[in-house]
Every structure is written in structure tokens, then in C-alpha cells.
CSV table of C-alpha atoms in Angstrom, one decimal:
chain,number,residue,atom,x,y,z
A,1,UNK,CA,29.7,-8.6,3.3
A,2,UNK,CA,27.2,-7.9,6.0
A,3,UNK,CA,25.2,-11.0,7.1
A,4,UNK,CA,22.0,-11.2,9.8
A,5,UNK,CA,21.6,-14.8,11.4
A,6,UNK,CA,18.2,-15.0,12.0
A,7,UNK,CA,16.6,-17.3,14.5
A,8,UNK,CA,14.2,-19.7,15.0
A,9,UNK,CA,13.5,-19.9,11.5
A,10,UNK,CA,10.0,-22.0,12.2
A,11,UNK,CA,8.0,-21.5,15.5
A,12,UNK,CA,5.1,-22.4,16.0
A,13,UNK,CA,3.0,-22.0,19.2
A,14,UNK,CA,-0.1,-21.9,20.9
A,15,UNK,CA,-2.1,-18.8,21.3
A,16,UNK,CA,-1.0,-17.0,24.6
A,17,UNK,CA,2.7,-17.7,24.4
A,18,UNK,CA,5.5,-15.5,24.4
A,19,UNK,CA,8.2,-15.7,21.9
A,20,UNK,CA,11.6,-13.9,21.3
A,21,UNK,CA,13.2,-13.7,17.4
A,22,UNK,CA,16.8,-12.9,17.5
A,23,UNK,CA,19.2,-11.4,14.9
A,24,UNK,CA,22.7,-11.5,15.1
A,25,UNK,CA,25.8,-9.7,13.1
A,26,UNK,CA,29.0,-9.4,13.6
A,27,UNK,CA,28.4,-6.1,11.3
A,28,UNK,CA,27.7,-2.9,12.6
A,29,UNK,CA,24.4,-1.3,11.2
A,30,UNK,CA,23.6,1.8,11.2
A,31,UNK,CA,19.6,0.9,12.0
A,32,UNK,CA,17.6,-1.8,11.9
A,33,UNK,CA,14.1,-2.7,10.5
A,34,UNK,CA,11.9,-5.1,11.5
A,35,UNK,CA,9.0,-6.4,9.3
A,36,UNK,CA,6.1,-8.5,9.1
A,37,UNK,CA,4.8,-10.3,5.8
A,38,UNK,CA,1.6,-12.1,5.0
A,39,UNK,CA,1.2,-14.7,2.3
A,40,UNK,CA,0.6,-12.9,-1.1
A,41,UNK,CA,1.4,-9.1,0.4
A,42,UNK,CA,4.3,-7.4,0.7
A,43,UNK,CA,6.4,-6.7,4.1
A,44,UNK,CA,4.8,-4.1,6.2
A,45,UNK,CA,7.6,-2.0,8.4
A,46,UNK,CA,6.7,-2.5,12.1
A,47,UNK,CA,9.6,-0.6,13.7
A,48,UNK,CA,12.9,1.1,12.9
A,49,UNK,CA,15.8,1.2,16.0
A,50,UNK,CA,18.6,3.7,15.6
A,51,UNK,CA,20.3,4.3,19.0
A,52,UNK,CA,22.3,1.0,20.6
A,53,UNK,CA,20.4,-0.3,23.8
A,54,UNK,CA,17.1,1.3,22.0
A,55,UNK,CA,14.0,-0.4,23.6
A,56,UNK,CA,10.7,0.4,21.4
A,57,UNK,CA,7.1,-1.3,22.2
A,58,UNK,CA,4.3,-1.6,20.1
A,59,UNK,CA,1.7,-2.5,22.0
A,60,UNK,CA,2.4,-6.4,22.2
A,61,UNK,CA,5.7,-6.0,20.7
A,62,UNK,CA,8.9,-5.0,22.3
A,63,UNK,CA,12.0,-4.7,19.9
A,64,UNK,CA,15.4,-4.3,21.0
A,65,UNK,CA,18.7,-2.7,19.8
A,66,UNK,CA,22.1,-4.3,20.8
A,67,UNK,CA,24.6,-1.8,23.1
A,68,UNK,CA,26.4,-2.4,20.1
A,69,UNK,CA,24.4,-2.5,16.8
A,70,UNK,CA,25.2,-5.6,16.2
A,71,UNK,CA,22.0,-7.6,17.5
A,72,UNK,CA,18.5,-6.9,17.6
A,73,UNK,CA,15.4,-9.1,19.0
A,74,UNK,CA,11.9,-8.9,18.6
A,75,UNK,CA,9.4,-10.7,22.0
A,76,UNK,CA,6.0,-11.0,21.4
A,77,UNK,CA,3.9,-11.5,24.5
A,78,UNK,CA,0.7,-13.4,24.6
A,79,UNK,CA,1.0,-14.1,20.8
A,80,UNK,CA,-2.4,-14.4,19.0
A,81,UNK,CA,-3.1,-16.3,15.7
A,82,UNK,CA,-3.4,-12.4,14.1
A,83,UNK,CA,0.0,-12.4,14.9
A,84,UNK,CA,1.0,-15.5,12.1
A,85,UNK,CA,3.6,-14.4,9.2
A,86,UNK,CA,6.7,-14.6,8.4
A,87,UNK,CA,8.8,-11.7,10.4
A,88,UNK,CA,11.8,-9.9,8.8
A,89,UNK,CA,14.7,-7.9,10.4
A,90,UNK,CA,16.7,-6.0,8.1
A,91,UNK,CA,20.0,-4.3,8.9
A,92,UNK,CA,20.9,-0.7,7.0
A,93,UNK,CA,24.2,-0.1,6.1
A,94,UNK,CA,25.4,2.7,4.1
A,95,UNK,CA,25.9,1.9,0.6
A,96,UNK,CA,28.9,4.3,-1.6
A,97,UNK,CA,28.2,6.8,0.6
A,98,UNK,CA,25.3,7.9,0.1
A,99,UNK,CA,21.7,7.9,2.0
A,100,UNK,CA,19.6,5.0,0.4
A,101,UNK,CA,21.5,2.5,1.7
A,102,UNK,CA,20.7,-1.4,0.8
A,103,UNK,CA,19.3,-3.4,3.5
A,104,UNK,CA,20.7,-6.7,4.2
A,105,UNK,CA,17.5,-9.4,5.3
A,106,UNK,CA,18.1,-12.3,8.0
A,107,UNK,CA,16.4,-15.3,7.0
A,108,UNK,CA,13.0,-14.8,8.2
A,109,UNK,CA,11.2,-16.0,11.1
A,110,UNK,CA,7.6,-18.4,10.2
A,111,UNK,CA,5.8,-17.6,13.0
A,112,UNK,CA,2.1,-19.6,13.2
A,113,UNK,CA,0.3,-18.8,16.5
A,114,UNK,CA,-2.5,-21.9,17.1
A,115,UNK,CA,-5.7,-20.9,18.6
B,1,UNK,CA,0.4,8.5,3.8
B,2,UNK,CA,3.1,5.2,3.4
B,3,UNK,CA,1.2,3.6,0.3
B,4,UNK,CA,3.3,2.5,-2.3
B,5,UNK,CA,1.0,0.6,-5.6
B,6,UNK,CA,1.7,-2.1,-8.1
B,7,UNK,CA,0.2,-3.6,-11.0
B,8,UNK,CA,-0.5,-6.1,-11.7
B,9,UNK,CA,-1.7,-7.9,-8.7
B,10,UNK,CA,-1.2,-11.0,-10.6
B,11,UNK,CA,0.7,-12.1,-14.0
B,12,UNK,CA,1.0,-15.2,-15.8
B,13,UNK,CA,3.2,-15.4,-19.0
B,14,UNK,CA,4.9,-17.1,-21.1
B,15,UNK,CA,8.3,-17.6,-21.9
B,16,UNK,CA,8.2,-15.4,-25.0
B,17,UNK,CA,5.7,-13.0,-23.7
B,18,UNK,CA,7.1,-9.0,-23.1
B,19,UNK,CA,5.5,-7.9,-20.2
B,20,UNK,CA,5.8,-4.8,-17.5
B,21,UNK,CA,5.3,-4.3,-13.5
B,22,UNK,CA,4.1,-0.8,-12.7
B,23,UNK,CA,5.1,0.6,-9.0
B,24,UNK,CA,4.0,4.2,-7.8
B,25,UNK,CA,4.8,5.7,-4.9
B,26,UNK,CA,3.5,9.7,-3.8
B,27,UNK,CA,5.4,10.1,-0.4
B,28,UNK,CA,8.2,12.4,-2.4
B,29,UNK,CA,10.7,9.3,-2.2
B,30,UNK,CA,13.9,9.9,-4.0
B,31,UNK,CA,14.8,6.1,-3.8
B,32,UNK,CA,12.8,3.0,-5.5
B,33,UNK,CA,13.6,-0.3,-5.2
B,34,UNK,CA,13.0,-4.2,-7.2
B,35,UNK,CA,13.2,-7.0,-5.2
B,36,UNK,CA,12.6,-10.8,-6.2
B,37,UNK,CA,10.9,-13.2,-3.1
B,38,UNK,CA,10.9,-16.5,-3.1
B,39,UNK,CA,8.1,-18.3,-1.1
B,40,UNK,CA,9.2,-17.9,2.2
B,41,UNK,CA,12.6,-16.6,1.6
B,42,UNK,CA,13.4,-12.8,2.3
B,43,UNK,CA,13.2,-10.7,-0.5
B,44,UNK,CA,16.5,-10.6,-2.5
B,45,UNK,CA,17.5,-6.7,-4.1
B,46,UNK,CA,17.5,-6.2,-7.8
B,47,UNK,CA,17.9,-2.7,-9.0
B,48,UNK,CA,18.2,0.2,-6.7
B,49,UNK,CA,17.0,3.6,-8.5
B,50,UNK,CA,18.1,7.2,-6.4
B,51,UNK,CA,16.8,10.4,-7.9
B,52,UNK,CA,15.6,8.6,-11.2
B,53,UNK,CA,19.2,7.2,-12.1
B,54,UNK,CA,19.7,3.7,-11.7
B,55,UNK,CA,22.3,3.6,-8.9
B,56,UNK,CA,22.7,-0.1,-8.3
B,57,UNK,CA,21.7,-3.9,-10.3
B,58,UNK,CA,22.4,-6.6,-8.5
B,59,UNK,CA,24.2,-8.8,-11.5
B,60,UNK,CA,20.0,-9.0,-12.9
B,61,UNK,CA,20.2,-10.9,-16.3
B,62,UNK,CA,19.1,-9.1,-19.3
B,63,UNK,CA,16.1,-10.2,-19.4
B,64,UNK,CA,14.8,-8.1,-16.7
B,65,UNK,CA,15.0,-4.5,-17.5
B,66,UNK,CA,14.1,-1.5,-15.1
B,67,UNK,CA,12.8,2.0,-16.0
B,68,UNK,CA,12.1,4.9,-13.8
B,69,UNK,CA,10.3,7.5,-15.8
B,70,UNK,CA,9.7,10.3,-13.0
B,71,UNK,CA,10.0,10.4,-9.0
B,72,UNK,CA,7.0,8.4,-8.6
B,73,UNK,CA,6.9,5.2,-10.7
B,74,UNK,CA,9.1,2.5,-11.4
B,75,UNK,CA,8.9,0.0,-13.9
B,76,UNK,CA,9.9,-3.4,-14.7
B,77,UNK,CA,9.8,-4.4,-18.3
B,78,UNK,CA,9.8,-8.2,-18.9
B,79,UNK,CA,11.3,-10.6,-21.4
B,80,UNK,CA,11.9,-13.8,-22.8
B,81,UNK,CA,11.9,-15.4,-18.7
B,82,UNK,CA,12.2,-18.4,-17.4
B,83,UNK,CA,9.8,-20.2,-15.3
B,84,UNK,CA,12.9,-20.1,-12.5
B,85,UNK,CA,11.7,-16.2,-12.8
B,86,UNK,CA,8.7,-17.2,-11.3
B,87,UNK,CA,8.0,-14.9,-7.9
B,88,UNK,CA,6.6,-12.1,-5.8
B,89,UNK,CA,8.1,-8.9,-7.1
B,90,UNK,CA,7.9,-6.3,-5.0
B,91,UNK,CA,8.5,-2.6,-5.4
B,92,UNK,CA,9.7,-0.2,-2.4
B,93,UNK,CA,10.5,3.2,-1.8
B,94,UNK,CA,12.4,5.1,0.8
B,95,UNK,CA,13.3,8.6,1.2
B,96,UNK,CA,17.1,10.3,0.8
B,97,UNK,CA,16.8,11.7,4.3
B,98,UNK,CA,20.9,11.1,4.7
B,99,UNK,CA,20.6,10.4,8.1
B,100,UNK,CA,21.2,6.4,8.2
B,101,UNK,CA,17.5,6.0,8.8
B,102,UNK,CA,16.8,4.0,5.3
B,103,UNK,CA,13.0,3.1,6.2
B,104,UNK,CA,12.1,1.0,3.1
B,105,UNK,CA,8.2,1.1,2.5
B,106,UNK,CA,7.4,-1.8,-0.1
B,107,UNK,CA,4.2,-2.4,-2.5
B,108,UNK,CA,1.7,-5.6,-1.8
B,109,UNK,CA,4.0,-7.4,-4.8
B,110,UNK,CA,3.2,-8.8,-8.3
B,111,UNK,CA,2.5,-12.3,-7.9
B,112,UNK,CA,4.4,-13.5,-11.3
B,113,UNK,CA,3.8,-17.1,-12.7
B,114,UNK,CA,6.0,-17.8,-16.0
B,115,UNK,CA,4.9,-21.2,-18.3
């Protein structure tokens, strides 16, 4: 069974901080997802890293790939309170074979940015 | 275009009540997805249709029963629940590329309240 460790699992912060999520597997995935989730809405897909030691940036955002798929982190610089959910990283592995693969979630990250 | 719908936005029912969550997705998706969410929890995976055949359920009880008439909509007929059942159910699609990129688009959710 493929797990994410997920962590912090609360942080909370003033506005104008930077902050790092991390998940870790001992799993290899094949990519990972990371989303963001308002109260009431569903998760909206931010980012999708294929290639180990992948670096992608959205604006603010800078996600990271692990050398070896294992790990993945997401740093947020200068945080704002627009920034406040709960964050999501989802690992894909490949399920029977084929290409629709079930995602494993880590725990979730509460993320509330003070202003 | 990345929308994926639901209806309703919110449902309250009782525990003899027969009820049914709509999801549609246009983006030519080959793969729809039921999750449950917990407040605060990731979501956990129900039923995984590929190519309108249900491909995987996640040991759902009975009581929850999923239809996928056509590529675009899934369903999620309703019955006899419990109010443990109540949660954000949330629909997502993602497409059969077969290249280990499974980018899972979800729906805003069906808020669902069972008394």
C-alpha cells in the first residue's frame, strides 16, 4: 500500500511569511499533484510534477519533485490571507495496469494566513 | 475548458429517502471518479468508472450505488443512508492519456446532510 506523510498538518501564520509543506513516501510515484481546497468547493489542481528533481513555479508557489519520486514539497513565499485552505498532494500510481491510475492523498495541510 | 458540474449543490435527506448526485464533465474524459470528504480530511475514493464500465469500488456498502450512462455524466443514486453518510461528495474526471500523468479534475462537491 502506498502512503504520503504529509506535514505540518495545521500552520498558521502571519501574512508575509514563507512556508514549506512536505510529503514524504517510501513509494515511488509515477507523478504527483498538488491541490488546493476551499471550504464547501472542491480541490482545484495547482500543479502536476512528472520528472525527479522537477522544479515548477507558479507565481508565488514553487513545487518540488524528489531525485527520486519519493518526496515532493510545496514553499509559498510572502503568503497572503488569499492563500488560506487546506493544501493536498496526491501521488499517482498506476493502478492494474492501466492509465487512470488511483491517487493516494497525504493528509492535508490547514494553511490560514493572518492579515 | 477543465469544468467538471454537480448537482445538487446541497442535499438534505432522510434516512429512507432515494436520492441521486449528478456529475458532468465535457473535456472527452474517459475516467470519472466518486469520492467521499470528510471536513478537513482528504477525500477518500469510492468508485472509479474508465470508458463507462465500472473499473474499481472501494468495498462502498450497498447503499450507495453508481451509474455512468454515457462519457460525460456520472451518477450516484442514493439509499436508505446513514447520517455517518453525511459529507462532501465530489465527482472528478481525468483523461486515459496512458502516460502516468493521471491529472484528476474534480466538481465543486455535493454538500450532503442525512437526518
Amino acid at each position: 500500500t502506498q502512503l504520503l506523510e504529509q506535514s505540518p498538518q495545521f500552520l498558521s501564520i502571519q501574512e508575509g511569511e514563507n512556508l514549506t509543506v512536505y510529503c514524504n513516501s517510501s513509494s515511488v510515484f509515477s507523478s504527483l499533484q498538488w491541490y488546493r481546497q476551499e471550504p464547501g468547493e472542491g480541490p482545484v489542481l495547482l500543479v502536476t510534477v512528472v520528472t525527479g528533481g522537477e522544479v515548477k513555479k507558479l507565481k508565488r508557489l514553487t513545487f518540488q519533485f524528489g531525485d527520486a519520486r519519493k518526496d515532493s514539497s510545496l514553499h509559498i513565499t510572502a503568503a497572503q490571507p488569499g492563500d488560506t485552505g487546506l493544501y493536498l498532494c496526491a501521488g499517482a500510481g498506476n493502478a492494474g495496469g492501466t492509465s487512470y491510475g488511483k491517487l493516494t492523498f497525504g493528509q492535508g495541510t490547514i494553511l490560514t494566513v493572518h492579515p | 475548458d477543465t469544468e467538471v458540474t454537480q448537482t445538487p449543490k446541497h442535499l438534505v435527506m432522510g434516512m429512507t429517502n432515494k436520492k441521486s448526485l449528478k456529475c458532468e464533465q465535457h473535456m472527452g474524459h474517459r475516467a470519472m471518479y466518486w469520492y467521499k470528504q470528510k471536513a478537513k480530511k482528504p477525500p477518500e475514493l469510492m468508485f472509479v468508472y474508465s470508458y463507462e464500465k465500472l473499473s474499481i469500488n472501494e468495498s462502498v456498502p450497498s447503499r450507495f450505488s453508481p451509474e455512468c450512462p454515457n462519457s460525460s455524466l456520472l451518477n450516484l443514486h442514493l439509499h436508505a443512508l446513514q447520517p455517518e453518510d453525511s459529507a462532501l461528495y465530489l465527482c472528478a474526471s481525468s483523461q486515459d492519456s496512458g502516460q502516468g500523468e493521471y491529472e484528476q479534475y474534480f466538481g465543486p462537491g455535493t454538500r450532503l446532510t442525512v437526518t
